[in-house]
């Protein structure tokens, strides 16, 4: 069963900046929020609601939940106004009664994608809360000066051929002149 959702204007603006897949959410919940996590301005978190029976069919074993979010790093940076510095995250699971729910969480950023996973949490209807952290985009300062990057040049030799190269490594077959 899918629960109704509305995407905030902040997230809509970020989604409109890309022309490809923004992300994917998967869960083993029987009920879930259809769409992206909801951005909570007050807490600065992305919240996702899921629900399922508390026990397996045997009535004794707790049903363990899974949740995976893979989001474009560009979209995440836009939502939170982060620079291109690495993003890290804290994933927390809060039970219906407000208590913390212990879960195994995995967070990584690789190849333009931010992956967040939570496993082994218990159901009835927990809220999965994701708090991303990163370096904010610095405010523009009118006094800021742009310095030219330092380009290191080296001399490379191959037999009688001498080659000037920008960088720190000579092309294949050449050796760096000492």
Coordinates of N, CA and C in Angstrom, one line a residue:
X1 N 0.8 -1.2 0.0 CA 0.0 0.0 0.0 C 0.9 1.2 0.0
X2 N 0.6 2.2 -0.8 CA 1.3 3.4 -0.9 C 0.6 4.5 -0.1
X3 N 1.3 5.3 0.6 CA 0.8 6.5 1.3 C 1.0 7.7 0.4
X4 N 0.1 8.7 0.5 CA 0.2 9.9 -0.3 C 1.3 10.8 0.1
X5 N 1.9 11.5 -0.8 CA 3.0 12.4 -0.5 C 3.0 13.6 -1.4
X6 N 3.7 14.6 -0.9 CA 3.8 15.8 -1.7 C 5.3 16.2 -1.7
X7 N 5.9 16.5 -2.8 CA 7.3 16.9 -2.9 C 7.4 18.4 -2.6
X8 N 8.3 18.8 -1.7 CA 8.5 20.2 -1.3 C 9.0 21.0 -2.5
X9 N 8.8 22.3 -2.4 CA 9.3 23.1 -3.5 C 10.8 23.1 -3.6
X10 N 11.5 23.0 -2.5 CA 13.0 22.9 -2.5 C 13.4 21.7 -3.3
X11 N 12.8 20.5 -3.0 CA 13.2 19.3 -3.7 C 12.8 19.4 -5.2
X12 N 11.6 20.0 -5.5 CA 11.2 20.1 -6.9 C 12.2 20.9 -7.7
X13 N 12.7 22.1 -7.1 CA 13.7 22.9 -7.8 C 15.0 22.1 -8.1
X14 N 15.4 21.3 -7.1 CA 16.6 20.5 -7.3 C 16.4 19.4 -8.3
X15 N 15.3 18.8 -8.3 CA 15.0 17.7 -9.3 C 14.9 18.3 -10.7
X16 N 14.5 19.6 -10.9 CA 14.4 20.2 -12.2 C 15.7 20.6 -12.8
X17 N 16.8 20.6 -12.0 CA 18.1 20.9 -12.4 C 18.8 19.8 -13.1
X18 N 18.3 18.6 -13.0 CA 18.9 17.4 -13.7 C 17.9 16.8 -14.7
X19 N 18.5 16.1 -15.7 CA 17.6 15.5 -16.7 C 17.8 14.0 -16.7
X20 N 18.2 13.5 -15.6 CA 18.3 12.0 -15.5 C 17.7 11.5 -14.2
X21 N 17.9 10.3 -13.9 CA 17.4 9.7 -12.7 C 17.9 10.4 -11.5
X22 N 17.0 10.8 -10.6 CA 17.4 11.5 -9.4 C 17.7 10.5 -8.2
X23 N 17.1 9.3 -8.2 CA 17.4 8.4 -7.2 C 16.4 7.3 -7.1
X24 N 16.6 6.3 -6.3 CA 15.8 5.1 -6.1 C 15.6 4.8 -4.6
X25 N 14.4 4.5 -4.2 CA 14.2 4.0 -2.9 C 13.6 2.6 -2.9
X26 N 14.2 1.7 -2.1 CA 13.6 0.3 -2.0 C 13.4 0.0 -0.5
X27 N 12.4 -0.8 -0.2 CA 12.2 -1.2 1.1 C 11.4 -2.5 1.1
X28 N 11.4 -3.3 2.2 CA 10.6 -4.5 2.3 C 9.3 -4.2 3.1
X29 N 9.0 -2.9 3.3 CA 7.8 -2.6 4.1 C 6.5 -2.9 3.3
X30 N 5.5 -3.2 4.0 CA 4.2 -3.5 3.4 C 3.5 -2.2 3.0
X31 N 3.7 -1.1 3.7 CA 3.3 0.2 3.4 C 4.5 1.1 3.4
X32 N 4.4 2.1 2.5 CA 5.6 3.0 2.4 C 5.1 4.3 1.7
X33 N 5.9 5.3 1.9 CA 5.6 6.6 1.3 C 6.1 6.5 -0.2
X34 N 5.1 6.8 -1.1 CA 5.4 6.7 -2.5 C 6.1 8.0 -2.9
X35 N 7.4 7.9 -3.3 CA 8.1 9.1 -3.8 C 9.4 9.2 -2.9
X36 N 10.0 10.4 -3.1 CA 11.2 10.7 -2.4 C 11.0 10.9 -0.9
X37 N 12.0 10.8 -0.1 CA 11.8 11.2 1.3 C 11.4 12.7 1.4
X38 N 10.7 13.0 2.5 CA 10.2 14.4 2.7 C 11.3 15.2 3.4
X39 N 11.6 16.4 2.9 CA 12.6 17.2 3.6 C 12.0 18.0 4.7
X40 N 12.5 17.8 5.9 CA 12.0 18.5 7.1 C 12.9 19.7 7.4
X41 N 12.5 20.9 7.1 CA 13.3 22.1 7.3 C 13.8 22.3 8.7
X42 N 12.9 22.0 9.7 CA 13.2 22.2 11.1 C 14.4 21.4 11.5
X43 N 14.4 20.1 11.2 CA 15.4 19.2 11.6 C 16.6 19.0 10.6
X44 N 16.3 19.5 9.4 CA 17.3 19.4 8.3 C 17.5 17.9 7.9
X45 N 16.4 17.2 8.0 CA 16.5 15.7 7.6 C 15.6 15.4 6.5
X46 N 15.9 14.3 5.8 CA 15.0 13.6 4.9 C 14.3 12.5 5.6
X47 N 13.0 12.6 5.7 CA 12.2 11.6 6.4 C 11.4 10.7 5.5
X48 N 11.4 9.4 5.8 CA 10.7 8.4 5.0 C 9.9 7.5 5.9
X49 N 8.6 7.4 5.7 CA 7.8 6.6 6.6 C 7.5 5.2 6.0
X50 N 7.6 4.2 6.8 CA 7.4 2.8 6.3 C 6.5 2.2 7.4
X51 N 5.8 1.1 7.0 CA 5.0 0.3 8.0 C 4.9 -1.1 7.6
X52 N 4.9 -2.0 8.5 CA 4.7 -3.4 8.3 C 4.3 -4.1 9.6
X53 N 3.9 -5.3 9.5 CA 3.6 -6.1 10.8 C 4.8 -6.2 11.6
X54 N 4.6 -6.2 12.9 CA 5.7 -6.2 13.8 C 6.4 -7.6 13.9
X55 N 5.6 -8.7 13.7 CA 6.1 -10.0 13.8 C 6.0 -10.8 12.5
X56 N 6.9 -11.8 12.3 CA 6.8 -12.7 11.2 C 5.5 -13.5 11.4
X57 N 5.1 -14.3 10.4 CA 3.9 -15.1 10.5 C 3.8 -16.1 11.8
X58 N 5.0 -16.4 12.3 CA 5.0 -17.3 13.5 C 4.5 -16.6 14.8
X59 N 4.3 -15.2 14.7 CA 3.8 -14.4 15.8 C 4.9 -14.2 16.9
X60 N 6.1 -14.7 16.8 CA 7.1 -14.5 17.8 C 8.3 -13.8 17.3
X61 N 8.7 -14.1 16.1 CA 10.0 -13.5 15.5 C 9.7 -12.1 15.0
X62 N 10.5 -11.1 15.4 CA 10.3 -9.8 15.0 C 10.6 -9.7 13.5
X63 N 9.8 -9.0 12.7 CA 10.0 -8.8 11.3 C 11.0 -7.7 11.1
X64 N 12.1 -8.0 10.5 CA 13.2 -7.0 10.3 C 13.1 -6.2 9.0
X65 N 13.3 -4.9 9.1 CA 13.1 -4.1 8.0 C 14.4 -3.8 7.2
X66 N 14.2 -3.4 5.9 CA 15.3 -3.0 5.1 C 14.8 -1.7 4.4
X67 N 15.8 -0.8 4.1 CA 15.5 0.4 3.4 C 16.8 0.8 2.7
X68 N 16.7 1.1 1.5 CA 17.9 1.6 0.7 C 17.5 2.8 -0.1
X69 N 18.3 3.8 -0.1 CA 18.1 5.1 -0.9 C 19.4 5.3 -1.6
X70 N 19.3 5.4 -3.0 CA 20.4 5.8 -3.8 C 20.0 7.1 -4.5
X71 N 20.7 8.2 -4.2 CA 20.3 9.5 -4.7 C 21.5 10.2 -5.4
X72 N 21.2 10.9 -6.4 CA 22.2 11.6 -7.2 C 22.9 12.6 -6.2
X73 N 24.2 12.6 -6.1 CA 25.0 13.5 -5.2 C 24.6 14.9 -5.6
X74 N 24.4 15.2 -6.9 CA 24.1 16.5 -7.3 C 22.7 17.0 -6.7
X75 N 21.8 16.1 -6.7 CA 20.5 16.4 -6.0 C 20.6 16.7 -4.5
X76 N 21.4 15.8 -3.9 CA 21.6 15.9 -2.4 C 22.3 17.3 -2.1
X77 N 23.3 17.6 -2.9 CA 24.0 18.9 -2.7 C 23.1 20.1 -2.9
X78 N 22.2 20.0 -3.9 CA 21.3 21.1 -4.1 C 20.3 21.2 -3.0
X79 N 19.7 20.1 -2.5 CA 18.7 20.2 -1.4 C 19.3 20.8 -0.2
X80 N 20.6 20.4 0.1 CA 21.2 20.9 1.4 C 22.2 22.1 1.1
X81 N 22.3 22.6 -0.1 CA 23.2 23.7 -0.4 C 24.6 23.4 0.0
X82 N 25.1 22.2 -0.4 CA 26.5 21.7 0.0 C 27.4 22.0 -1.2
X83 N 28.7 22.2 -0.9 CA 29.7 22.3 -1.9 C 30.0 20.9 -2.5
X84 N 31.1 20.8 -3.3 CA 31.4 19.5 -3.8 C 32.3 18.7 -2.9
X85 N 32.4 19.2 -1.7 CA 33.2 18.4 -0.7 C 32.4 17.1 -0.4
X86 N 33.1 16.0 0.1 CA 32.4 14.8 0.3 C 31.2 15.0 1.3
X87 N 30.1 14.2 1.0 CA 28.9 14.2 1.9 C 29.0 13.0 2.8
X88 N 28.6 13.2 4.0 CA 28.4 12.1 4.9 C 27.0 12.2 5.5
X89 N 26.6 11.1 6.1 CA 25.2 11.1 6.6 C 25.1 10.2 7.9
X90 N 24.0 10.5 8.6 CA 23.6 9.7 9.8 C 22.2 9.3 9.5
X91 N 22.0 8.0 9.6 CA 20.7 7.4 9.3 C 20.1 6.9 10.7
X92 N 19.0 7.4 11.1 CA 18.4 7.0 12.4 C 17.0 6.5 12.1
X93 N 16.6 5.5 12.9 CA 15.3 4.9 12.8 C 14.5 5.2 14.1
X94 N 13.4 5.9 14.0 CA 12.6 6.2 15.2 C 11.3 5.5 15.2
X95 N 11.0 4.7 16.3 CA 9.8 3.9 16.4 C 8.6 4.8 16.6
X96 N 7.4 4.2 16.5 CA 6.2 4.9 16.7 C 6.1 5.7 18.0
X97 N 6.7 5.0 19.1 CA 6.6 5.6 20.4 C 7.7 6.7 20.7
X98 N 8.6 7.0 19.6 CA 9.6 8.0 19.7 C 11.0 7.4 20.1
X99 N 11.0 6.1 20.5 CA 12.3 5.5 20.9 C 13.2 5.2 19.7
X100 N 14.5 5.2 19.9 CA 15.4 4.9 18.8 C 15.3 3.4 18.5
X101 N 15.5 3.0 17.3 CA 15.4 1.6 16.8 C 16.8 1.3 16.3
X102 N 17.4 0.3 16.9 CA 18.8 -0.1 16.5 C 18.8 -0.7 15.1
X103 N 19.6 -0.2 14.3 CA 19.7 -0.7 12.9 C 21.1 -0.7 12.4
X104 N 21.4 -1.5 11.5 CA 22.7 -1.5 10.8 C 22.6 -0.5 9.6
X105 N 23.5 0.5 9.6 CA 23.4 1.5 8.5 C 24.7 1.6 7.7
X106 N 24.5 1.8 6.5 CA 25.7 2.0 5.6 C 25.5 3.2 4.8
X107 N 26.5 4.1 4.7 CA 26.5 5.3 4.0 C 27.7 5.4 3.2
X108 N 27.6 5.7 1.9 CA 28.8 6.0 1.0 C 28.4 6.9 -0.1
X109 N 29.4 7.6 -0.6 CA 29.3 8.4 -1.8 C 30.3 7.9 -2.8
X110 N 29.9 7.6 -4.1 CA 30.8 7.0 -5.1 C 30.2 7.3 -6.5
X111 N 31.0 7.7 -7.4 CA 30.7 7.9 -8.8 C 29.4 8.8 -9.0
X112 N 29.3 9.8 -8.2 CA 28.1 10.7 -8.3 C 26.8 10.3 -7.7
X113 N 26.9 9.2 -6.9 CA 25.7 8.7 -6.2 C 26.0 8.6 -4.7
X114 N 25.0 9.0 -3.9 CA 25.0 8.8 -2.5 C 24.1 7.6 -2.1
X115 N 24.7 6.6 -1.4 CA 23.9 5.4 -1.1 C 23.8 5.4 0.4
X116 N 22.5 5.2 0.9 CA 22.2 5.1 2.3 C 21.4 3.8 2.5
X117 N 21.7 3.0 3.4 CA 21.0 1.8 3.7 C 20.8 1.6 5.2
X118 N 19.6 1.1 5.6 CA 19.3 0.7 7.0 C 18.7 -0.7 6.9
X119 N 19.2 -1.6 7.8 CA 18.8 -2.9 7.9 C 18.6 -3.4 9.3
X120 N 17.7 -4.4 9.5 CA 17.5 -5.0 10.8 C 16.8 -4.2 11.8
X121 N 16.0 -3.2 11.4 CA 15.2 -2.4 12.3 C 13.8 -3.1 12.4
X122 N 13.1 -2.9 13.5 CA 11.8 -3.5 13.7 C 10.7 -2.6 13.3
X123 N 9.6 -3.2 12.8 CA 8.5 -2.5 12.4 C 7.5 -2.3 13.5
X124 N 6.7 -1.5 13.4 CA 5.2 -1.3 13.2 C 5.2 -0.2 12.2
X125 N 5.5 1.1 12.6 CA 5.6 2.1 11.6 C 6.7 3.1 12.0
X126 N 8.0 2.7 11.8 CA 9.1 3.7 12.1 C 9.2 4.8 11.1
X127 N 9.9 5.8 11.4 CA 10.3 6.9 10.5 C 11.8 6.7 10.3
X128 N 12.2 6.7 9.1 CA 13.7 6.6 8.7 C 14.1 8.1 8.5
X129 N 15.1 8.5 9.3 CA 15.5 9.9 9.2 C 16.9 10.0 8.8
X130 N 17.2 10.7 7.7 CA 18.5 10.8 7.2 C 19.0 12.3 7.3
X131 N 20.1 12.5 8.0 CA 20.7 13.8 8.2 C 22.0 13.8 7.4
X132 N 22.1 14.6 6.3 CA 23.3 14.7 5.5 C 24.1 15.8 6.1
X133 N 25.4 15.7 6.0 CA 26.4 16.7 6.4 C 27.4 16.9 5.4
X134 N 27.9 18.1 5.2 CA 28.9 18.4 4.2 C 29.3 19.8 4.3
X135 N 30.2 20.3 3.5 CA 30.6 21.7 3.6 C 29.6 22.5 2.8
X136 N 29.1 23.6 3.5 CA 28.2 24.5 2.8 C 28.9 25.3 1.7
X137 N 28.2 25.7 0.7 CA 28.7 26.5 -0.4 C 29.1 27.8 0.2
X138 N 30.4 28.3 0.1 CA 30.7 29.5 0.8 C 30.0 30.7 0.1
X139 N 29.7 31.7 0.9 CA 29.1 32.9 0.4 C 30.1 33.7 -0.4
X140 N 29.6 34.3 -1.5 CA 30.5 35.1 -2.3 C 31.0 36.3 -1.6
X141 N 32.3 36.6 -1.7 CA 32.9 37.7 -1.0 C 33.4 38.6 -2.1
X142 N 33.0 39.9 -2.1 CA 33.4 40.8 -3.2 C 34.9 41.0 -3.2
X143 N 35.6 40.8 -2.0 CA 37.0 41.0 -1.9 C 37.8 39.8 -2.3
X144 N 37.2 38.7 -2.5 CA 37.9 37.4 -2.8 C 38.7 37.6 -4.1
X145 N 39.9 37.0 -4.1 CA 40.7 37.0 -5.3 C 40.9 35.6 -5.8
X146 N 40.9 35.5 -7.1 CA 41.1 34.1 -7.6 C 42.6 34.0 -8.0
X147 N 43.2 33.0 -7.4 CA 44.7 32.8 -7.7 C 44.8 31.8 -8.8
X148 N 45.8 32.0 -9.6 CA 46.0 31.1 -10.7 C 46.6 29.8 -10.2
X149 N 46.1 28.7 -10.7 CA 46.7 27.4 -10.3 C 48.1 27.3 -10.7
X150 N 48.9 26.7 -9.8 CA 50.3 26.5 -10.1 C 50.5 25.3 -11.0
X151 N 51.0 25.5 -12.2 CA 51.2 24.5 -13.2 C 52.7 24.0 -13.1
X152 N 52.9 22.8 -12.7 CA 54.3 22.3 -12.6 C 54.7 21.7 -13.9
X153 N 55.9 22.1 -14.4 CA 56.4 21.6 -15.7 C 57.6 20.8 -15.4
X154 N 57.7 19.6 -16.1 CA 58.9 18.8 -16.0 C 59.5 18.5 -17.3
X155 N 60.7 18.1 -17.4 CA 61.4 17.8 -18.6 C 61.5 16.3 -18.7
X156 N 61.1 15.7 -19.8 CA 61.1 14.2 -20.0 C 62.0 13.9 -21.2
X157 N 62.8 12.8 -21.1 CA 63.7 12.5 -22.1 C 63.4 11.0 -22.6
X158 N 63.6 10.9 -24.0 CA 63.5 9.5 -24.6 C 64.5 9.5 -25.7
X159 N 65.6 8.9 -25.4 CA 66.8 8.9 -26.3 C 67.3 10.3 -26.5
X160 N 67.2 10.9 -27.7 CA 67.7 12.3 -27.9 C 66.5 13.2 -27.9
X161 N 65.3 12.7 -27.8 CA 64.1 13.6 -27.7 C 63.9 14.2 -26.3
X162 N 63.6 15.5 -26.3 CA 63.4 16.2 -25.0 C 62.0 16.8 -25.1
X163 N 61.2 16.5 -24.1 CA 59.8 17.0 -24.1 C 59.5 17.7 -22.8
X164 N 58.8 18.9 -22.9 CA 58.4 19.6 -21.7 C 56.9 19.2 -21.5
X165 N 56.6 18.8 -20.2 CA 55.3 18.3 -19.9 C 54.7 19.0 -18.7
X166 N 53.5 19.4 -18.8 CA 52.8 20.0 -17.6 C 52.2 18.9 -16.8
X167 N 52.7 18.8 -15.6 CA 52.2 17.7 -14.7 C 53.4 17.1 -13.9
X168 N 53.2 15.9 -13.4 CA 54.2 15.3 -12.5 C 54.7 14.0 -13.1
X169 N 54.1 13.5 -14.2 CA 54.5 12.2 -14.7 C 54.8 12.3 -16.2
X170 N 55.9 11.6 -16.6 CA 56.3 11.6 -18.0 C 55.4 10.6 -18.8
X171 N 55.2 10.9 -20.1 CA 54.5 9.9 -21.0 C 55.2 8.6 -21.0
X172 N 54.5 7.6 -21.4 CA 55.1 6.2 -21.5 C 56.3 6.3 -22.4
X173 N 57.4 5.6 -22.0 CA 58.6 5.6 -22.7 C 59.6 6.7 -22.4
X174 N 59.1 7.7 -21.8 CA 60.0 8.9 -21.4 C 60.4 8.7 -19.9
X175 N 61.5 9.3 -19.6 CA 62.0 9.4 -18.2 C 62.2 10.8 -17.8
X176 N 61.9 11.1 -16.5 CA 62.1 12.4 -16.0 C 63.5 12.8 -15.9
X177 N 63.9 14.0 -16.4 CA 65.2 14.6 -16.3 C 65.4 15.0 -14.9
X178 N 66.6 14.7 -14.4 CA 66.9 15.0 -13.0 C 67.5 16.4 -12.8

